[in-house]
Coordinates of C-alpha atoms in Angstrom, one line a residue:
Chain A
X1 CA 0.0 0.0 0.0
X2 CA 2.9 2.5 1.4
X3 CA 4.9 1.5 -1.6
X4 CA 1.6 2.3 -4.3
X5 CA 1.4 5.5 -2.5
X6 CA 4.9 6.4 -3.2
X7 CA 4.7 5.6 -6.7
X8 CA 1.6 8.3 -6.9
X9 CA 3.7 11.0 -8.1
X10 CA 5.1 9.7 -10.8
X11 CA 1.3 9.0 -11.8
X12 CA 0.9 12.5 -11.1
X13 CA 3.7 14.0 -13.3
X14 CA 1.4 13.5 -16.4
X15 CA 2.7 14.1 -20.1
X16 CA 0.7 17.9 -20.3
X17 CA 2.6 20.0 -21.6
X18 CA 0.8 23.6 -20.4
X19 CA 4.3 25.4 -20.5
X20 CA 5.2 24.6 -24.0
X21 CA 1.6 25.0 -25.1
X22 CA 0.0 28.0 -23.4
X23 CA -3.7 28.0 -23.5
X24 CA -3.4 31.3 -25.2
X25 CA -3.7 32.9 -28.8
X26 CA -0.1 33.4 -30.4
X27 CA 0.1 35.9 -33.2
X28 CA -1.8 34.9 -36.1
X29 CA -2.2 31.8 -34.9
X30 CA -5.6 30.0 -36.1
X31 CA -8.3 30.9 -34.1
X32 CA -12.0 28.7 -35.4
X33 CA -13.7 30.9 -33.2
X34 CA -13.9 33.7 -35.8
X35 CA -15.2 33.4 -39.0
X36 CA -12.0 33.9 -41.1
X37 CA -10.3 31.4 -38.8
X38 CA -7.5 33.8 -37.4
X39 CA -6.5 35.5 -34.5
X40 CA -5.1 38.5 -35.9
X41 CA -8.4 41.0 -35.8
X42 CA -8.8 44.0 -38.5
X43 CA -10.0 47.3 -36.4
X44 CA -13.6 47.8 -35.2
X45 CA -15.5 50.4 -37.2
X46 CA -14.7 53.6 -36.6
X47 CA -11.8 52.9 -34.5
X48 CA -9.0 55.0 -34.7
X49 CA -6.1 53.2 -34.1
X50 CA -3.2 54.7 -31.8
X51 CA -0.7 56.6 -34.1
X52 CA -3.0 56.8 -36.8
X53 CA -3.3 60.9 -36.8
X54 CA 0.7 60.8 -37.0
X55 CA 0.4 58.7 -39.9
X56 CA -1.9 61.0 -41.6
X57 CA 0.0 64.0 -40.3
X58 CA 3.4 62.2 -41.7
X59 CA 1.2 61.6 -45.2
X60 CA 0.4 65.3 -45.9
X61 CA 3.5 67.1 -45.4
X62 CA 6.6 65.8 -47.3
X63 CA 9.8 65.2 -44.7
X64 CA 13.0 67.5 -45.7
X65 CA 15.5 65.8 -48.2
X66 CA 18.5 65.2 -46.5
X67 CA 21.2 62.5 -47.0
X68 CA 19.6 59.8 -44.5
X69 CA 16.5 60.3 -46.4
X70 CA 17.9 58.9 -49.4
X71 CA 19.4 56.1 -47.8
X72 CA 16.6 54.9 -46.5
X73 CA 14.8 55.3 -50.1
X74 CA 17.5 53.6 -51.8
X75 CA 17.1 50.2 -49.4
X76 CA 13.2 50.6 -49.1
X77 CA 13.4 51.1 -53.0
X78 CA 15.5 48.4 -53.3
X79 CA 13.2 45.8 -50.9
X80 CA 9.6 46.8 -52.9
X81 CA 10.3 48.5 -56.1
X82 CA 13.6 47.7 -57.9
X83 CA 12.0 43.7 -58.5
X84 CA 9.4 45.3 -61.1
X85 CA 11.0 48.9 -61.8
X86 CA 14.3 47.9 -62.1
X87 CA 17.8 49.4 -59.9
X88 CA 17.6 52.4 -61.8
X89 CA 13.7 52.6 -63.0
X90 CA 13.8 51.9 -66.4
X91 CA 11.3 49.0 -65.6
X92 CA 13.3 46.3 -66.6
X93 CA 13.1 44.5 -63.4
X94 CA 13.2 40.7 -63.1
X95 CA 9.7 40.0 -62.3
X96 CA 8.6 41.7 -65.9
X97 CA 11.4 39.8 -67.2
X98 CA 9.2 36.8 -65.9
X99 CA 6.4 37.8 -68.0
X100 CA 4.7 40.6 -65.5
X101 CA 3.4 43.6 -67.3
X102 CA 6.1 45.8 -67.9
X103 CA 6.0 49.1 -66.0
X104 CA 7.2 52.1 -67.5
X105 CA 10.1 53.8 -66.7
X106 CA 10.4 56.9 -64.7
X107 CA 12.5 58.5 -67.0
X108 CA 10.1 59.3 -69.3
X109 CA 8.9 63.2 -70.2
X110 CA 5.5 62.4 -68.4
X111 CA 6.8 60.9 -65.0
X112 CA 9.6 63.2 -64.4
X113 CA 6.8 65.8 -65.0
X114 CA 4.4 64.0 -62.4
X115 CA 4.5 66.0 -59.4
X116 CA 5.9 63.5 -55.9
X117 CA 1.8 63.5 -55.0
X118 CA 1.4 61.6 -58.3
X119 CA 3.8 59.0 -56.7
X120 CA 2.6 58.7 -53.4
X121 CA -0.9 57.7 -54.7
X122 CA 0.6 55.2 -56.9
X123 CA 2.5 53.6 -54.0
X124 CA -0.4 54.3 -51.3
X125 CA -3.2 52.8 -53.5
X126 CA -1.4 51.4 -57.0
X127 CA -1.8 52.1 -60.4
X128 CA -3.4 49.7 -63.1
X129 CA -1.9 46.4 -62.4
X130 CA 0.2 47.5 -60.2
X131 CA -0.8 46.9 -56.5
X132 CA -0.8 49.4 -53.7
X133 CA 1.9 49.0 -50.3
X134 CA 0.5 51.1 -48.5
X135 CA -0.1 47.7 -46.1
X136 CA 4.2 47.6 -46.1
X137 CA 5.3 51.2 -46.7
X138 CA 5.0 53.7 -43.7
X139 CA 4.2 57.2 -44.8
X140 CA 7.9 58.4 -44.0
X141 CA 9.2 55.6 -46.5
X142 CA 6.8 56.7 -49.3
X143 CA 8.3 60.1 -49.1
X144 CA 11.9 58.7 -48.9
X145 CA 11.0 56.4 -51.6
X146 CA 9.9 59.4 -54.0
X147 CA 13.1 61.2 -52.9
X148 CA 14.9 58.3 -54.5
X149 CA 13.2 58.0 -57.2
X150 CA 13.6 61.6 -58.0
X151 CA 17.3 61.2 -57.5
X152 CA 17.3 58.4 -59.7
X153 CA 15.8 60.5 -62.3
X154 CA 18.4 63.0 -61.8
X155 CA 20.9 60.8 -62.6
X156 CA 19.7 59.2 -65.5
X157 CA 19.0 63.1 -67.5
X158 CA 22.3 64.3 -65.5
X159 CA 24.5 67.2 -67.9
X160 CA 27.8 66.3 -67.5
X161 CA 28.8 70.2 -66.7
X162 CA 26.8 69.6 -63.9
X163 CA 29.4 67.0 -62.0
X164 CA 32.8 68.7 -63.4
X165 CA 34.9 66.0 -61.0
X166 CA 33.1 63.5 -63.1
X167 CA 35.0 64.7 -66.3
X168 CA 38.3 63.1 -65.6
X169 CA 37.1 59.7 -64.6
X170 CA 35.6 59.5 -68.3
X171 CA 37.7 58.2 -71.2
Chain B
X1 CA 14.7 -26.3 -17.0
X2 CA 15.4 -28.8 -14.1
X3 CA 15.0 -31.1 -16.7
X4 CA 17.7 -29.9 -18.8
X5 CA 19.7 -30.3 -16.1
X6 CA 19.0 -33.3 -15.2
X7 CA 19.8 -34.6 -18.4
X8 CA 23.5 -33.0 -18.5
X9 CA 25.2 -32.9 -14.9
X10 CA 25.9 -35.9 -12.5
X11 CA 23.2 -36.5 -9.8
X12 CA 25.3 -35.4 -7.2
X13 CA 26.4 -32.4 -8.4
X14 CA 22.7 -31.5 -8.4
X15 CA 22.2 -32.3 -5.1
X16 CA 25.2 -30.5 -3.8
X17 CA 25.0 -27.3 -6.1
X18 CA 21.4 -25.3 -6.3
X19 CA 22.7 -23.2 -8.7
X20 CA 24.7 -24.2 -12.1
X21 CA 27.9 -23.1 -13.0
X22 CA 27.1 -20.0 -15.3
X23 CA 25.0 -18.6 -12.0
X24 CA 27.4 -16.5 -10.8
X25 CA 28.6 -14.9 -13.8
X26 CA 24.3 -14.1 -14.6
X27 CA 24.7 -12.7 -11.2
X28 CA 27.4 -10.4 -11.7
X29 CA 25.7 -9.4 -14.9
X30 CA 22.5 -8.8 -12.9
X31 CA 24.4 -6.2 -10.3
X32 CA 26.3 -4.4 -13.0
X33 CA 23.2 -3.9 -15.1
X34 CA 20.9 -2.6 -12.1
X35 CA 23.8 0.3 -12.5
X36 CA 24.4 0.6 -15.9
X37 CA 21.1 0.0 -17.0
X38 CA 18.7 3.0 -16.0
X39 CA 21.8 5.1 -16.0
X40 CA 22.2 3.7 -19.7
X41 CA 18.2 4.9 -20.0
X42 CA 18.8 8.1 -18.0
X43 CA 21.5 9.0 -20.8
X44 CA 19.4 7.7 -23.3
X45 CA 16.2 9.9 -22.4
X46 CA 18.9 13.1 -22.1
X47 CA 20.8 12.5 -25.5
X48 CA 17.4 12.3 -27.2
X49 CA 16.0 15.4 -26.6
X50 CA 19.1 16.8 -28.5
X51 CA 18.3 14.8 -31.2
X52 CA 16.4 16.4 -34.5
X53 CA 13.7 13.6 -33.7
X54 CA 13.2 15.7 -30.8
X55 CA 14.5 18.8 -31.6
X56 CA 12.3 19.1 -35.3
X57 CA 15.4 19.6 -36.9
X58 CA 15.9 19.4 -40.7
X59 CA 12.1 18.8 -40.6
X60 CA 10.7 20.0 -43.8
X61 CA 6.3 20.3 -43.0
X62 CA 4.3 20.1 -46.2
X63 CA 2.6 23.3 -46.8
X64 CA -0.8 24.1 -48.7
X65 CA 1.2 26.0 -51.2
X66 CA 4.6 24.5 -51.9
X67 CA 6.6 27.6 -51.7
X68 CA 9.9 27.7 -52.9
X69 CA 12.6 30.4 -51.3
X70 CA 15.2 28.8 -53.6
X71 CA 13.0 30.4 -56.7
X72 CA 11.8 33.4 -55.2
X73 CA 14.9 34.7 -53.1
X74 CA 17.9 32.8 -55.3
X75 CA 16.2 32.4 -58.5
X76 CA 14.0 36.5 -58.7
X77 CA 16.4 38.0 -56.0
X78 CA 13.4 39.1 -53.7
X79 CA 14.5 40.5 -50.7
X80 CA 13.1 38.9 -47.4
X81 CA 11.6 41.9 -45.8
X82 CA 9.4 42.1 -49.3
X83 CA 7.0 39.0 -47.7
X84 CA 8.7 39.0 -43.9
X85 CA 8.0 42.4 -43.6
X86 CA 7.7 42.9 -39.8
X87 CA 11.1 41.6 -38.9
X88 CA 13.0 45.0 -38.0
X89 CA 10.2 46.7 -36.4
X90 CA 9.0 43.3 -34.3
X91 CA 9.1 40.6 -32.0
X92 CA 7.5 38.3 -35.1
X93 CA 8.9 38.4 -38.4
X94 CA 5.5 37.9 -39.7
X95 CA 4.1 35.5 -43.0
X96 CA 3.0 37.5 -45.9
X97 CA -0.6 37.9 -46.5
X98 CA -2.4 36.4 -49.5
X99 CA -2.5 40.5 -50.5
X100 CA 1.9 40.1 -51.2
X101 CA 1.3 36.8 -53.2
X102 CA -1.0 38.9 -55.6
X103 CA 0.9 41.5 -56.1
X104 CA 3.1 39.2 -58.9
X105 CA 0.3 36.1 -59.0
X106 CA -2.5 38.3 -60.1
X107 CA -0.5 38.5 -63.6
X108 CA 1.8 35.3 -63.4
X109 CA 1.1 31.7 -63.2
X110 CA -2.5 33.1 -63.0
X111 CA -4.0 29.4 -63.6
X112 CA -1.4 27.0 -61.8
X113 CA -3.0 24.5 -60.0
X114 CA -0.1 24.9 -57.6
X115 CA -1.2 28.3 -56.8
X116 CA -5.2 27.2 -56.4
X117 CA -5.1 27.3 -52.3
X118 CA -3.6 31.1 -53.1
X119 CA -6.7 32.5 -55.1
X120 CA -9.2 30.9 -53.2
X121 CA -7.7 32.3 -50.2
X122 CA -7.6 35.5 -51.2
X123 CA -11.9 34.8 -53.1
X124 CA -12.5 33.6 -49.3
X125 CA -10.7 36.4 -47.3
X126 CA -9.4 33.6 -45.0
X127 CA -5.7 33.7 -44.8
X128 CA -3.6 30.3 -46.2
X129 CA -2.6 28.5 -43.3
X130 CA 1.1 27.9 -43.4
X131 CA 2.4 25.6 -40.9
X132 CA 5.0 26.1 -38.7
X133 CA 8.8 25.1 -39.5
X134 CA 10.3 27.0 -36.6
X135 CA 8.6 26.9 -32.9
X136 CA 9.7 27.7 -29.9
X137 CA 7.9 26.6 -26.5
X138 CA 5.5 29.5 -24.9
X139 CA 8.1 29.8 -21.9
X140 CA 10.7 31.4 -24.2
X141 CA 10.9 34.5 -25.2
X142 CA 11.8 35.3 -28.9
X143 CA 12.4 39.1 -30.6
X144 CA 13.5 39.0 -34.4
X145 CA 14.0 42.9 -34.2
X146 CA 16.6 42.8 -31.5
X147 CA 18.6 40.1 -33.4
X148 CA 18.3 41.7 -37.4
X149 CA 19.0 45.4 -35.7
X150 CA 22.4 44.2 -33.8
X151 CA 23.9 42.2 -36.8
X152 CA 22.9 38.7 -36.8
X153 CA 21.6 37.6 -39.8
X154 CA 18.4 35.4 -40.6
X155 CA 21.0 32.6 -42.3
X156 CA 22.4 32.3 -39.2
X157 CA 19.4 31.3 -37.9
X158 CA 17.9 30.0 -40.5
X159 CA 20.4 28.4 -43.0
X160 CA 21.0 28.8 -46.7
X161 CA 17.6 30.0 -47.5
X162 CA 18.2 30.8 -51.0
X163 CA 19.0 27.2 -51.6
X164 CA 15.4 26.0 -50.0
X165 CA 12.7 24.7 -52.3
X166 CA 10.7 24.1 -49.6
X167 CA 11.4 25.4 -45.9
X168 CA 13.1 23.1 -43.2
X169 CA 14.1 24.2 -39.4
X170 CA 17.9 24.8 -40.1
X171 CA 18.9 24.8 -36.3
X172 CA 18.2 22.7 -33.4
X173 CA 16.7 25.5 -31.4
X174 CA 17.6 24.4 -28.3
X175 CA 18.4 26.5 -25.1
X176 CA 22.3 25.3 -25.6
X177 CA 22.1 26.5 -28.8
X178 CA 20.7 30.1 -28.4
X179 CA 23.2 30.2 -25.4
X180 CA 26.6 29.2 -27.3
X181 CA 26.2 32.3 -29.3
X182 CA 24.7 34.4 -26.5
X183 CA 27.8 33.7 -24.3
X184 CA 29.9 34.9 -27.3
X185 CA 28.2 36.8 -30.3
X186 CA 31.3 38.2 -32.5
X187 CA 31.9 35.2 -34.8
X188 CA 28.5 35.6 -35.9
X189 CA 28.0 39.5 -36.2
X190 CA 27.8 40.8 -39.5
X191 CA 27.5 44.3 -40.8
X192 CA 24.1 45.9 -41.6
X193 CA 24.8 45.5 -45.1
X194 CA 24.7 41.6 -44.4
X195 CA 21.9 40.9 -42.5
X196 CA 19.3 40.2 -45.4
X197 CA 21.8 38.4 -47.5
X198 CA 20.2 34.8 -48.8
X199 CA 23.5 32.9 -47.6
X200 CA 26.3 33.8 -46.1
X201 CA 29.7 32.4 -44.7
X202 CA 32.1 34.4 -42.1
X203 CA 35.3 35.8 -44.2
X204 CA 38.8 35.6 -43.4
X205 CA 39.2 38.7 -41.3
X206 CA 35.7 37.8 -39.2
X207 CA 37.8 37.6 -35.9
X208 CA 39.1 41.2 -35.7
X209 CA 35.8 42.6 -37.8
X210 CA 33.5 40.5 -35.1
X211 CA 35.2 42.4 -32.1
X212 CA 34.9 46.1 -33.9
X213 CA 31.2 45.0 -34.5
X214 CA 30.6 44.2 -30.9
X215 CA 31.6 47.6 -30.2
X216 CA 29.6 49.2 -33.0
X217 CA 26.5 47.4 -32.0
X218 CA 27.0 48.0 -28.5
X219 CA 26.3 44.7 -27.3
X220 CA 26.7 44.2 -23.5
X221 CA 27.1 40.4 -23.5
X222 CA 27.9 40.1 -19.6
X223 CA 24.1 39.7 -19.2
X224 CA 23.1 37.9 -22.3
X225 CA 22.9 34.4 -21.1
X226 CA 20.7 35.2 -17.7
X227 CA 17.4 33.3 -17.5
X228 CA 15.6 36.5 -17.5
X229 CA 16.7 37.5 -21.2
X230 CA 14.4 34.4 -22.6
X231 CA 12.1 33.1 -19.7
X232 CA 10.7 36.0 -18.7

């Protein structure tokens, strides 16, 4: 009887594993109990979510161009754009190489003429096939992106007079 | 048995020996194996859990959609952060929505059966359920941000994505494991530049660059292996 008793606990010390699987909701884990079966949950109507005025603030007025700026619209540009639009926006990216529409490039007489509003609605909502990232871009990358993108349309209708170090490295 | 005796010993050998000649060595077997035996087990049980049976490693889970980083990240050079797009700014690098898939698959491969569970996913609104390659129990705590913004990479983690048709855990996951590089980060530290790469190896001058790294990171590794950093 004593000796039954002792082996209770090891009874006891069941195979649940509680610690490793918390009875709680990980991030977008599934979740049955709503009807798109996941626990990540879209906003209420009429919520307005925390940050959302600064996001709409950071939307209407552009940043000032400074170096970091670019930077960061170089790699962001680099991440989401430069697979369809190509490194430097002639739209000869490798996706259209793989038979996606082929964008135009931004060095044409009607883009560079597009004022930078044109170009944060195409990134904010897309443009024809193209789809929108707003979802991926924060409002301070789609201005840095547009800086980039009008750097890059500097460079590619650049006057030589106007980089006179450049001069010597030609042949 | 007795029988079997019977039959091969003298009469009265059996009557003056209970036990047969082979008892003694069966007893000395018997007293070394109560010791070696459940110590055998014990080590058996603890070697185990550090094997991928255990451990999930180089498991490779089918998935609704059979997903291929070797064509989309070696083959179309997509950057990570295109599809894991949360990694910087959170604890959970995040699985793309069905919305990231479209953005190329509403033009290409539109009628692949492959890419069936994608459409009707996004026709339903219910999100593709990917299952998990990489899991770590709910008593650990895990923060991609920390990691990508202090120069460890997601191969080092990870593995050789860009050479994954389909996704497999790379490493063991195991508290030694996160420990060995907690205890001493440097040989794995790479500059920002590096991070993202699809693979990556440490080159020659990684000792000396790994120290000037630690510095320009400003990682304080005297507290990086106490409990409280992952069980918290």
């Amino acid at each position: 009887m004593r000796a039954a008793l002792l082996l209770l606990p090891l009874v006891l010390t069941a195979c649940k594993q509680e610690m490793a699987q918390q009875r709680k909701l990980g991030t977008h884990a599934a979740a049955p109990f709503w009807p798109d079966g996941t626990s990540a949950r879209p906003l209420p109507v009429g919520v307005v979510a925390r940050g959302a005025l600064e996001h709409d603030r950071a939307l209407a007025e552009p940043p000032p161009v400074t170096p970091a700026l670019l930077q960061r619209g170089q790699e962001r540009y680099g991440i989401y754009c430069a697979p369809c639009h190509g490194l430097v926006g002639d739209g000869d990216g490798m996706i259209p190489r793989r038979g996606f529409p082929r964008p135009p490039s931004y060095h044409t007489p009607r883009l560079r003429a597009a004022p930078a509003s044109h170009f944060l609605e195409v990134i904010t909502h897309g443009y024809g096939v193209m789809y929108g990232y707003a979802a991926r871009v924060e409002p301070a990358d789609r201005w840095a992106i547009i800086a980039y993108i009008r750097a890059l349309q500097l460079s590619q209708g650049a006057e030589l007079a106007a980089v006179p170090e450049a001069r010597e490295k030609l042949p | 048995m007795r029988d079997d005796l019977d039959a091969s010993a003298p009469k009265d050998a059996v009557a003056a020996q209970l036990f047969p000649p082979w008892a003694t060595l069966a007893a000395r077997i018997a007293l070394v194996s109560l010791v070696v035996l459940p110590l055998g087990l014990l080590g058996l049980l603890m070697t185990l859990q550090y094997t991928p049976y255990i451990t999930g490693q180089s498991i490779t889970p089918d998935q609704p959609v059979p997903f291929s980083h070797e064509h989309h990240v070696g083959g179309l050079g997509i950057e990570c952060r295109y599809c894991h797009s949360s990694v910087e700014t959170s604890r959970f690098a995040g699985l793309p929505p069905t919305h990231t898939c479209m953005t190329c698959h509403s033009q290409l491969w539109t009628n692949a059966a492959m890419l069936e569970p994608v459409r009707r996913s996004l026709a339903e609104g219910r999100p593709i359920r990917w299952r998990r390659v990489n899991e770590l129990p709910d008593y650990a705590y895990f923060d991609h941000s920390v990691h990508v913004r202090n120069g460890v990479g997601c191969t080092s983690c990870h593995g050789p994505v860009d050479t994954m048709p389909l996704m497999r855990q790379a490493a063991p996951l195991t508290m030694g494991w996160c420990l060995d590089c907690h205890r001493n980060p440097a040989p794995h530290l790479r500059p920002e530049s590096e991070i993202f790469a699809g693979h990556w190896a440490p080159p020659p001058g990684q000792e000396a660059r790994g120290a000037e790294l630690v510095r320009h990171y400003g990682i304080r590794t005297e507290h990086l292996a106490d409990c409280s950093v992952c069980h918290r």
